[in-house]
Coordinates of N, CA and C in Angstrom, one line a residue:
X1063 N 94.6 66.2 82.1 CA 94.9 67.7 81.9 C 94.6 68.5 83.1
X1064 N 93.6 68.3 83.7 CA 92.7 69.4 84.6 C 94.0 68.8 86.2
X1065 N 94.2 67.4 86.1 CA 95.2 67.3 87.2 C 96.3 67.6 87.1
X1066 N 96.9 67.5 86.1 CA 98.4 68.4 85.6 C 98.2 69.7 86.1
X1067 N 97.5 70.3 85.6 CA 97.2 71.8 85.8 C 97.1 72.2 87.8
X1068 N 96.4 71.6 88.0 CA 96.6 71.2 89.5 C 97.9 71.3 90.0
X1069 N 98.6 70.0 89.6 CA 100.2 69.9 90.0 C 100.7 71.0 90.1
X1070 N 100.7 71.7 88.3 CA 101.7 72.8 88.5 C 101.4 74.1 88.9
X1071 N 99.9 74.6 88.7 CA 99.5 75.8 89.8 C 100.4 75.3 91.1
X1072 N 100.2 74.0 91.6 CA 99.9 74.2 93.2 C 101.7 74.2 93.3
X1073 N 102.2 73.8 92.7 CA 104.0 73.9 92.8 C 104.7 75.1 92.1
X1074 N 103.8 75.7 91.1 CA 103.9 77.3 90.9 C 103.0 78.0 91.2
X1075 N 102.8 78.9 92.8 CA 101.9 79.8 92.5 C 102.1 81.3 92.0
X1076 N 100.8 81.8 91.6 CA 100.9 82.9 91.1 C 101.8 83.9 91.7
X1077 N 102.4 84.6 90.7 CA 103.3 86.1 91.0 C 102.5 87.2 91.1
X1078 N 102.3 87.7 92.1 CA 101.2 89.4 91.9 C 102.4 90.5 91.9
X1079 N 102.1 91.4 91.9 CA 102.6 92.4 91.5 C 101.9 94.1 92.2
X1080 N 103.0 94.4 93.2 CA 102.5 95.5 93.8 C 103.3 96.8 93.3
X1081 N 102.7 97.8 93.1 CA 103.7 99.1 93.0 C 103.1 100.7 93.8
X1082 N 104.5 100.8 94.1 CA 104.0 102.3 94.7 C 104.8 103.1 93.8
X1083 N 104.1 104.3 93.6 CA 104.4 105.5 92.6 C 105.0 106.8 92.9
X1084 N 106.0 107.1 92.8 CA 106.6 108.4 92.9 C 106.4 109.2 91.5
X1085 N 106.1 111.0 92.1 CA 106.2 111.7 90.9 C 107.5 112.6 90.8
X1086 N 108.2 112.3 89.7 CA 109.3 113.0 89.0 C 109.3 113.6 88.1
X1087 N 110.2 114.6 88.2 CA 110.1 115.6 87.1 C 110.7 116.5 87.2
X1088 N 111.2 117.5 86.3 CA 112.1 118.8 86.5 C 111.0 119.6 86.6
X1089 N 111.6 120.5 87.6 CA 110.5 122.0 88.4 C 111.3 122.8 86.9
X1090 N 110.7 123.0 86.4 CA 110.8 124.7 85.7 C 110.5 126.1 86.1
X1091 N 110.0 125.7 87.4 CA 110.4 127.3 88.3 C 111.5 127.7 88.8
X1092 N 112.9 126.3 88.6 CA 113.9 126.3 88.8 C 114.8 126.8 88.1
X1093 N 114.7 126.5 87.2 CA 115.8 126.0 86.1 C 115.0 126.6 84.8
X1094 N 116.0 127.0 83.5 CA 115.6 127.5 82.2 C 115.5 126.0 81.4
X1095 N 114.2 126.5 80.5 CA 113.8 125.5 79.8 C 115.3 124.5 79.4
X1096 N 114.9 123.0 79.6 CA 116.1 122.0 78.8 C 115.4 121.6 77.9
X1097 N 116.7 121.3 76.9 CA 116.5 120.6 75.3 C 116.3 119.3 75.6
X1098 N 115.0 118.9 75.2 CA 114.3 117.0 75.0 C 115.6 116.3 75.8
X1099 N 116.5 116.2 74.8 CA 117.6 115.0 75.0 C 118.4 115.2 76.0
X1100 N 118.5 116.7 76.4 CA 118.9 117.1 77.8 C 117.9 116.3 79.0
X1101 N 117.0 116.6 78.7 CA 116.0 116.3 80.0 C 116.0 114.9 80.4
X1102 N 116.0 113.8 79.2 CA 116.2 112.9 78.6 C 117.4 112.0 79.7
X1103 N 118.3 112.9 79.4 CA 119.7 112.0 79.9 C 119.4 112.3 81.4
X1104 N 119.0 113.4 82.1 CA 118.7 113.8 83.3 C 118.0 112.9 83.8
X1105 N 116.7 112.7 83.2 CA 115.7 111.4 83.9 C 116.9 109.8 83.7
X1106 N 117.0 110.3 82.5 CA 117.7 108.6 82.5 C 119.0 108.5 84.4
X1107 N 119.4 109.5 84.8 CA 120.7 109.5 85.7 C 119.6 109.2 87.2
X1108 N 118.6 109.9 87.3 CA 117.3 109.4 88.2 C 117.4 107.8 88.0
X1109 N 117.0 107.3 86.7 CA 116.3 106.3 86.7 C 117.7 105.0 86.9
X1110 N 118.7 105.6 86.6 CA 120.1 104.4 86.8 C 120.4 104.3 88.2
X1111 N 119.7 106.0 88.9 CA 120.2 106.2 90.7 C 119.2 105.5 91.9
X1112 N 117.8 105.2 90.8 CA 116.8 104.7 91.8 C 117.0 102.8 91.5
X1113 N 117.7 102.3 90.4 CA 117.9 101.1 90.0 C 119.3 100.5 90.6
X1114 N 120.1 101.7 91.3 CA 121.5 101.5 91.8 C 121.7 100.6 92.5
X1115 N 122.9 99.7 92.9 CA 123.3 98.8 94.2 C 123.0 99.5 95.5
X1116 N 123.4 100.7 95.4 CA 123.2 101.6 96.7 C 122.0 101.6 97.0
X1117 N 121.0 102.0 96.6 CA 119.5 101.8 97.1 C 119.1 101.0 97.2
X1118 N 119.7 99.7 96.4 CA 119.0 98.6 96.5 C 119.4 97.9 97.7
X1119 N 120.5 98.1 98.2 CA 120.9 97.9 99.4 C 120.3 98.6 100.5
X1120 N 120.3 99.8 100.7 CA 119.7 100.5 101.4 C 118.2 100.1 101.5
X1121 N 117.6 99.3 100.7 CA 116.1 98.9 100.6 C 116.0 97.2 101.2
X1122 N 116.9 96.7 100.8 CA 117.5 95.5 101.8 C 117.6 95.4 103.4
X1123 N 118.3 96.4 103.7 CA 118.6 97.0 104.6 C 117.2 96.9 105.7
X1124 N 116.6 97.8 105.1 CA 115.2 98.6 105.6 C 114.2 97.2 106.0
X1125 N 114.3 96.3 104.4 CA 113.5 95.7 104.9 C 113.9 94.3 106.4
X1126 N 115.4 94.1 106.2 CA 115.7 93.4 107.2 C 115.2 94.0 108.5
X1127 N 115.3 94.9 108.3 CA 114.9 95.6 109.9 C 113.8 95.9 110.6
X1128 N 113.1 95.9 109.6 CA 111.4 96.0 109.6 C 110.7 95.0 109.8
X1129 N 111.1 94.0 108.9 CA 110.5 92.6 108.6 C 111.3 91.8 109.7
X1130 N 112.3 91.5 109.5 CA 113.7 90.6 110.2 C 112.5 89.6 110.4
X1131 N 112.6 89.1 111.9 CA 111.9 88.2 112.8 C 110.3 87.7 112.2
X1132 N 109.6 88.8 111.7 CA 108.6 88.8 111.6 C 108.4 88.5 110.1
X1133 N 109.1 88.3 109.0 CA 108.7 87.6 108.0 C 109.4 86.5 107.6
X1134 N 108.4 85.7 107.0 CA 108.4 84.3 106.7 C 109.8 84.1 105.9
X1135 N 110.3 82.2 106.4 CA 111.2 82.1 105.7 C 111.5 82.3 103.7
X1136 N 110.1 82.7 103.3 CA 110.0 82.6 101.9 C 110.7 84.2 101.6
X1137 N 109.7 84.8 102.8 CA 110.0 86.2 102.1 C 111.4 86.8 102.7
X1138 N 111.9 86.3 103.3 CA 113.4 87.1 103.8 C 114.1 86.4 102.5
X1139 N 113.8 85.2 102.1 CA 114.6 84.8 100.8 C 114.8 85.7 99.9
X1140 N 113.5 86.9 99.6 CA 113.9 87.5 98.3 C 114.4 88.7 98.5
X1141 N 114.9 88.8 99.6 CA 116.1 89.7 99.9 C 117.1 89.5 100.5
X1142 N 117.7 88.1 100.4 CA 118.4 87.9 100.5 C 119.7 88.0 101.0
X1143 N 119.7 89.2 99.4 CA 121.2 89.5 98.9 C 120.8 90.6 97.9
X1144 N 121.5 91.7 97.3 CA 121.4 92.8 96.3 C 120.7 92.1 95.3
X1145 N 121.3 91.1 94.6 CA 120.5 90.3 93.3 C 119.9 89.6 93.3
X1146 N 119.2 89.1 94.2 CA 118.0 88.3 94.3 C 116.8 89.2 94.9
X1147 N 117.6 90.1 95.6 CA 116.2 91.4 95.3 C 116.0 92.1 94.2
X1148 N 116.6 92.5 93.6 CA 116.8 93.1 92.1 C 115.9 91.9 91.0
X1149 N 116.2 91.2 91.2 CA 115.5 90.1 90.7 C 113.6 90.1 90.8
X1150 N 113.5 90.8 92.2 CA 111.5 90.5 92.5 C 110.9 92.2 91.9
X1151 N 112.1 93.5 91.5 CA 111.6 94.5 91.2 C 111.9 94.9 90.3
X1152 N 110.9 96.1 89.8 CA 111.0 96.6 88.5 C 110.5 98.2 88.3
X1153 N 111.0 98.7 87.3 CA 111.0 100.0 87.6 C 110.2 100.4 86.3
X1154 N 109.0 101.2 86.1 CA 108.3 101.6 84.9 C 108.7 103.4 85.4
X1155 N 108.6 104.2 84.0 CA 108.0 105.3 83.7 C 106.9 105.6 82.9
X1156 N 106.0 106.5 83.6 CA 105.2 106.5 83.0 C 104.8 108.2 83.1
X1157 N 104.9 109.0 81.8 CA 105.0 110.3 82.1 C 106.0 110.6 83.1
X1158 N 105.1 111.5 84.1 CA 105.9 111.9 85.6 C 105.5 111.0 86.8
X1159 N 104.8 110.1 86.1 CA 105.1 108.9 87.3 C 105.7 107.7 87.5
X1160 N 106.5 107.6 88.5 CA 107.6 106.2 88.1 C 106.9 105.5 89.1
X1161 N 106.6 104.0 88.4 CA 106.4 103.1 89.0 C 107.5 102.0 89.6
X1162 N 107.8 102.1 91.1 CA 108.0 101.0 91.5 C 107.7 99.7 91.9
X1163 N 107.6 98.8 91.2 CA 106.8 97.2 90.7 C 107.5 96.5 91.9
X1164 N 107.2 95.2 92.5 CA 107.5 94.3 93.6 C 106.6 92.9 93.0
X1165 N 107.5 92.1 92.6 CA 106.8 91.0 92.5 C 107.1 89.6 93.7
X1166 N 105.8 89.2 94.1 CA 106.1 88.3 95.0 C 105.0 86.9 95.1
X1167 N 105.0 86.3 95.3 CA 103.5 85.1 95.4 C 102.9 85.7 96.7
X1168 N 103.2 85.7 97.7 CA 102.6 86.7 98.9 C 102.2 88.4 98.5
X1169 N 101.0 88.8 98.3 CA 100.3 89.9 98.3 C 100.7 90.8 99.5
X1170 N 101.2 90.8 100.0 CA 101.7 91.6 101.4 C 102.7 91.7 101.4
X1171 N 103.5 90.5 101.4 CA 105.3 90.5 100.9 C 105.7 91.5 99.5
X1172 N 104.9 92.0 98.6 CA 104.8 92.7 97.3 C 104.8 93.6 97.6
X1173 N 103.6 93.9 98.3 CA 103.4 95.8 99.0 C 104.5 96.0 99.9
X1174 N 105.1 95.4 100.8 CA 106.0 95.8 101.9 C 107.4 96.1 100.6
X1175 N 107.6 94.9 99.7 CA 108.8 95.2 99.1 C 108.9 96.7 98.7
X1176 N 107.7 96.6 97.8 CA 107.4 98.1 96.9 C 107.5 99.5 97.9
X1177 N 107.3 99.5 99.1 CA 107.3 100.5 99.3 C 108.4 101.1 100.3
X1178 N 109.2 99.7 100.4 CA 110.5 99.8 101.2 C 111.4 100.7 99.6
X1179 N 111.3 100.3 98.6 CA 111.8 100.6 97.8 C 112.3 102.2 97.3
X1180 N 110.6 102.7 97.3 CA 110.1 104.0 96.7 C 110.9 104.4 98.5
X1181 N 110.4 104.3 99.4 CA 111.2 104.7 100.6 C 112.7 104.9 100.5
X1182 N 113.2 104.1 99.7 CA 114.9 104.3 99.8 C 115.1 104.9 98.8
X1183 N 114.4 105.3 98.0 CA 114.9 106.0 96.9 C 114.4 107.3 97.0
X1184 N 113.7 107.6 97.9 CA 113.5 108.9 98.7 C 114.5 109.4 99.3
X1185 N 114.9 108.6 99.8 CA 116.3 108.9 100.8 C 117.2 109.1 100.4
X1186 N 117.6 108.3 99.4 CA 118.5 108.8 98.3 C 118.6 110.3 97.8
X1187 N 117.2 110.3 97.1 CA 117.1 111.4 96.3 C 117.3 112.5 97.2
X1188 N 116.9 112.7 98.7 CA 117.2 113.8 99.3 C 118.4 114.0 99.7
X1189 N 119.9 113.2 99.8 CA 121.1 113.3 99.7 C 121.8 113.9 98.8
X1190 N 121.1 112.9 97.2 CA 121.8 113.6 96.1 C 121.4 115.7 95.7
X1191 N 119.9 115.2 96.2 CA 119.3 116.8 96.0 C 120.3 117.6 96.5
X1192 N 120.2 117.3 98.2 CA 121.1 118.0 98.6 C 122.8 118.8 98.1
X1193 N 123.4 117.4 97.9 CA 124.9 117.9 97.2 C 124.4 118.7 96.3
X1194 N 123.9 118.6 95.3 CA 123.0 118.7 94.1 C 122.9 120.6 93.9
X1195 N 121.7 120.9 95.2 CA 122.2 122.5 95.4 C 123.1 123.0 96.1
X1196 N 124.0 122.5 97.2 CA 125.0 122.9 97.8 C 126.9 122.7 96.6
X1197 N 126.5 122.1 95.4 CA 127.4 122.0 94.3 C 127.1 123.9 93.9
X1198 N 125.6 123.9 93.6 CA 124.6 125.3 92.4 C 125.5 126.5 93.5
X1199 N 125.3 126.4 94.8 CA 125.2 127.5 96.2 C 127.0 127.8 95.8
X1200 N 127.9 126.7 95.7 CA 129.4 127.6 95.8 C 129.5 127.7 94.0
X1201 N 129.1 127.8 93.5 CA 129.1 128.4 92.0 C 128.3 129.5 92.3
X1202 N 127.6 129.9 92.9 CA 126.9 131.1 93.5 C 125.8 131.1 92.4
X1203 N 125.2 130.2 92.3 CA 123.8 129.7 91.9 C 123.9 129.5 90.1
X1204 N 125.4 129.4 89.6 CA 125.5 129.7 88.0 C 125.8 128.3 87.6
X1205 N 125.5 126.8 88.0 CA 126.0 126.0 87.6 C 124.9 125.6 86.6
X1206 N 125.6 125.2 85.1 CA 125.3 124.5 83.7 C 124.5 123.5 83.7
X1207 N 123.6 123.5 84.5 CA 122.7 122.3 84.5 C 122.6 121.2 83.4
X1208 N 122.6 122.2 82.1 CA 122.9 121.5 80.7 C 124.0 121.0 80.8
X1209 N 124.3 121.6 80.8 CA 126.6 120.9 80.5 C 126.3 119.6 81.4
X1210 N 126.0 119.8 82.7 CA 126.1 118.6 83.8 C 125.1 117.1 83.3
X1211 N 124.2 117.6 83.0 CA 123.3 116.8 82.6 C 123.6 116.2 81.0
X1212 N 124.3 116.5 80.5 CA 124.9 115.9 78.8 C 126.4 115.8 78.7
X1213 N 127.0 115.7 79.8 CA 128.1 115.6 79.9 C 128.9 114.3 80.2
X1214 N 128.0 113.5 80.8 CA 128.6 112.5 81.6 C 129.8 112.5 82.6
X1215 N 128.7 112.1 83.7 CA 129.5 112.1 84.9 C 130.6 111.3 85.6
X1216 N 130.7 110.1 84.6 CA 132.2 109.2 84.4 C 133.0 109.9 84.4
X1217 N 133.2 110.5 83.8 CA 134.9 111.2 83.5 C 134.9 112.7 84.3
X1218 N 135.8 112.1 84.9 CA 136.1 112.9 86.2 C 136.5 115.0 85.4
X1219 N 137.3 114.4 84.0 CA 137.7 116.0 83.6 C 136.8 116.7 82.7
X1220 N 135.5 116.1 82.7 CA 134.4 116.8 82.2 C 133.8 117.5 83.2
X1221 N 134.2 117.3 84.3 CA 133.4 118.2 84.9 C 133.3 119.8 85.2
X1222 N 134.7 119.6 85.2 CA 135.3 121.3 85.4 C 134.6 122.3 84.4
X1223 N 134.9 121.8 83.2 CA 134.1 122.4 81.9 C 132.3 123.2 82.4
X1224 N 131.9 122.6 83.4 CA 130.8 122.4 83.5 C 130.5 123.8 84.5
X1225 N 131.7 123.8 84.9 CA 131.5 125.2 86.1 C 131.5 126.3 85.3
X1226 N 130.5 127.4 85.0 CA 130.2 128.2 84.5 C 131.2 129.5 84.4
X1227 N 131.8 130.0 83.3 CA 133.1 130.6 83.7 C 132.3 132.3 84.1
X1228 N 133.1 132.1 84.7 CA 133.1 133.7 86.1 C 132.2 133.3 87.0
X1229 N 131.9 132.2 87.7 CA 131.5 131.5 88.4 C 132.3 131.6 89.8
X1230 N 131.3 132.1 90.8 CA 132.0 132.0 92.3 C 132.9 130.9 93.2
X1231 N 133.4 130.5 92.2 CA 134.6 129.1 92.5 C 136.0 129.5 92.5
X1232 N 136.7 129.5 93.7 CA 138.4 129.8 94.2 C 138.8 128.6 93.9
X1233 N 140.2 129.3 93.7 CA 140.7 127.2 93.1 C 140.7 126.6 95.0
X1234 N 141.0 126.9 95.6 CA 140.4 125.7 96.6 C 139.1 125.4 97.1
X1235 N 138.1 125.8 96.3 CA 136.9 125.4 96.2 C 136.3 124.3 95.1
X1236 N 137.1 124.3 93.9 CA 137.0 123.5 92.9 C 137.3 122.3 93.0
X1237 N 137.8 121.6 94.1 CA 137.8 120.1 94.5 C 136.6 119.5 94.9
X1238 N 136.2 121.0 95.8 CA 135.5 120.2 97.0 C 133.5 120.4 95.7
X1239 N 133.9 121.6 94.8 CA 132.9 121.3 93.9 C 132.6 120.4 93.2
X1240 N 134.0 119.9 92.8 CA 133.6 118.8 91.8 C 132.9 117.4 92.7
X1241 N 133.6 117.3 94.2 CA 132.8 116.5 95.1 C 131.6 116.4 95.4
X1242 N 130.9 117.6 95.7 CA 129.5 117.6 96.0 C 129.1 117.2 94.3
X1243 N 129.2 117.5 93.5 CA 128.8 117.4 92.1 C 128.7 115.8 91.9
X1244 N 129.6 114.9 92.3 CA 129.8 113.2 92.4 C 128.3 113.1 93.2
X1245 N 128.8 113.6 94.1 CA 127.8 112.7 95.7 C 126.2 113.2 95.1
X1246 N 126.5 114.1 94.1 CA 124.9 114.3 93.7 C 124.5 113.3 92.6
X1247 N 125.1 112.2 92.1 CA 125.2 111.3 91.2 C 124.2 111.3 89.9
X1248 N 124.6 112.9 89.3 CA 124.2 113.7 88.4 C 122.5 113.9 88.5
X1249 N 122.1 114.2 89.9 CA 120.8 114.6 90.2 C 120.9 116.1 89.8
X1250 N 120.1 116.8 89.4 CA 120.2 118.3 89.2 C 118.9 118.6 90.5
X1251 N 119.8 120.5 90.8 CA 119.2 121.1 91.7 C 118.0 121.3 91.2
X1252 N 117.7 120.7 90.1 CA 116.2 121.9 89.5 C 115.0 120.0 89.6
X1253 N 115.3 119.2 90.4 CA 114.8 118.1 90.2 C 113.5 118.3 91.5
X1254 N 112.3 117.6 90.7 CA 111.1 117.6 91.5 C 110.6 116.4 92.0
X1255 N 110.4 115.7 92.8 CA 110.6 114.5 93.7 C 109.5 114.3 94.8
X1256 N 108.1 113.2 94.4 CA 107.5 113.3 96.1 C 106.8 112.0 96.2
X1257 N 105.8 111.7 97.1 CA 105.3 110.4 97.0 C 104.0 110.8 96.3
X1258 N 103.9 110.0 95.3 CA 102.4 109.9 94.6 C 100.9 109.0 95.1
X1259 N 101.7 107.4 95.1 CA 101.0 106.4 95.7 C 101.5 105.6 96.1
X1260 N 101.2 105.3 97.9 CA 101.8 104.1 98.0 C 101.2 102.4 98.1
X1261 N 102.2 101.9 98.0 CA 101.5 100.2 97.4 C 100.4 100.0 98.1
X1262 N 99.7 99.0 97.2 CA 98.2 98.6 98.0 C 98.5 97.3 97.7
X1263 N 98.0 96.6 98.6 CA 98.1 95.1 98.4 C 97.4 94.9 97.6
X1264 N 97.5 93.5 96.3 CA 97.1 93.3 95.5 C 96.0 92.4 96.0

């Protein structure tokens, strides 16, 4: 028994587990109170945009660049490719803090994942923010944050509905609105975003 156990520790070793923490949340100094299931779908469009191929690429990316040369043939393995990194992370909420998880057998390879991660999804988020108020700025600050956020941003002719009527929008501004409104990948202007904690090696 005790050598079995042997074997397979030493041909599986342990998975640790690193996470760095971002805090999220809607500013209410922004924006008028949202209804639960509003806020709800809001965090959920965060939580599908920090889980996205795009960032998870963008976090591949980073780490090839960073790491490249300098990390071991184990650990460039688990980034591979988009799904074989998707595969070592994981995403918790907790309250207003979202944990981003990195699982790796290297304690160092875990922390570098985790915080390449919460890093790209920073980057993200300051993109989408961006479109996000420059969508609110040519509505001249009247956009339905509600409507946007319970509407679903699939369907391209939901959106219009969403621009608040007598709203500062010329019909040749209404294209380029509904554009910035996409590239914000239903992030709202009223969203609160920063670093909480970053990974510690386990």
């Amino acid at each position: 028994g005790a050598v079995l156990g042997y074997v397979v520790s030493a041909l599986r070793p342990p998975v640790v587990m690193a996470e760095a923490v971002l805090a999220i949340g809607v500013d209410y100094g922004r924006t008028m109170p949202l209804e639960l299931i509003v806020e709800d779908r809001a965090l959920d469009r965060v939580w599908q945009f920090i889980a996205s191929d795009s960032v998870l690429a963008a976090t591949r990316q980073q780490l090839e660049e960073q790491q490249g040369p300098r990390a071991s043939m184990g650990a460039r393995a688990s980034w591979v490719d988009v799904a074989t990194l998707r595969d070592h992370l994981r995403l918790e909420q907790r309250l207003s803090d979202w944990h981003l998880i990195a699982r790796h057998p290297d304690p160092n390879v875990a922390a570098i994942m985790a915080d390449a991660w919460a890093e790209s999804a920073l980057v993200g988020l300051d993109e989408a923010f961006t479109h996000a108020v420059k969508a609110a700025s040519m509505q001249g600050g009247l956009l339905d944050v509600q409507c946007l956020a319970a509407a679903g941003l699939a369907a391209e002719e939901e959106i219009p509905r969403c621009l608040t009527p007598g709203a500062a929008v010329g019909e040749d501004q209404i294209d380029q609105t509904i554009e910035e409104i996409r590239a914000a990948h239903g992030i709202l202007p009223s969203l609160s975003y920063e670093w909480a904690r970053r990974a510690e090696v386990p």
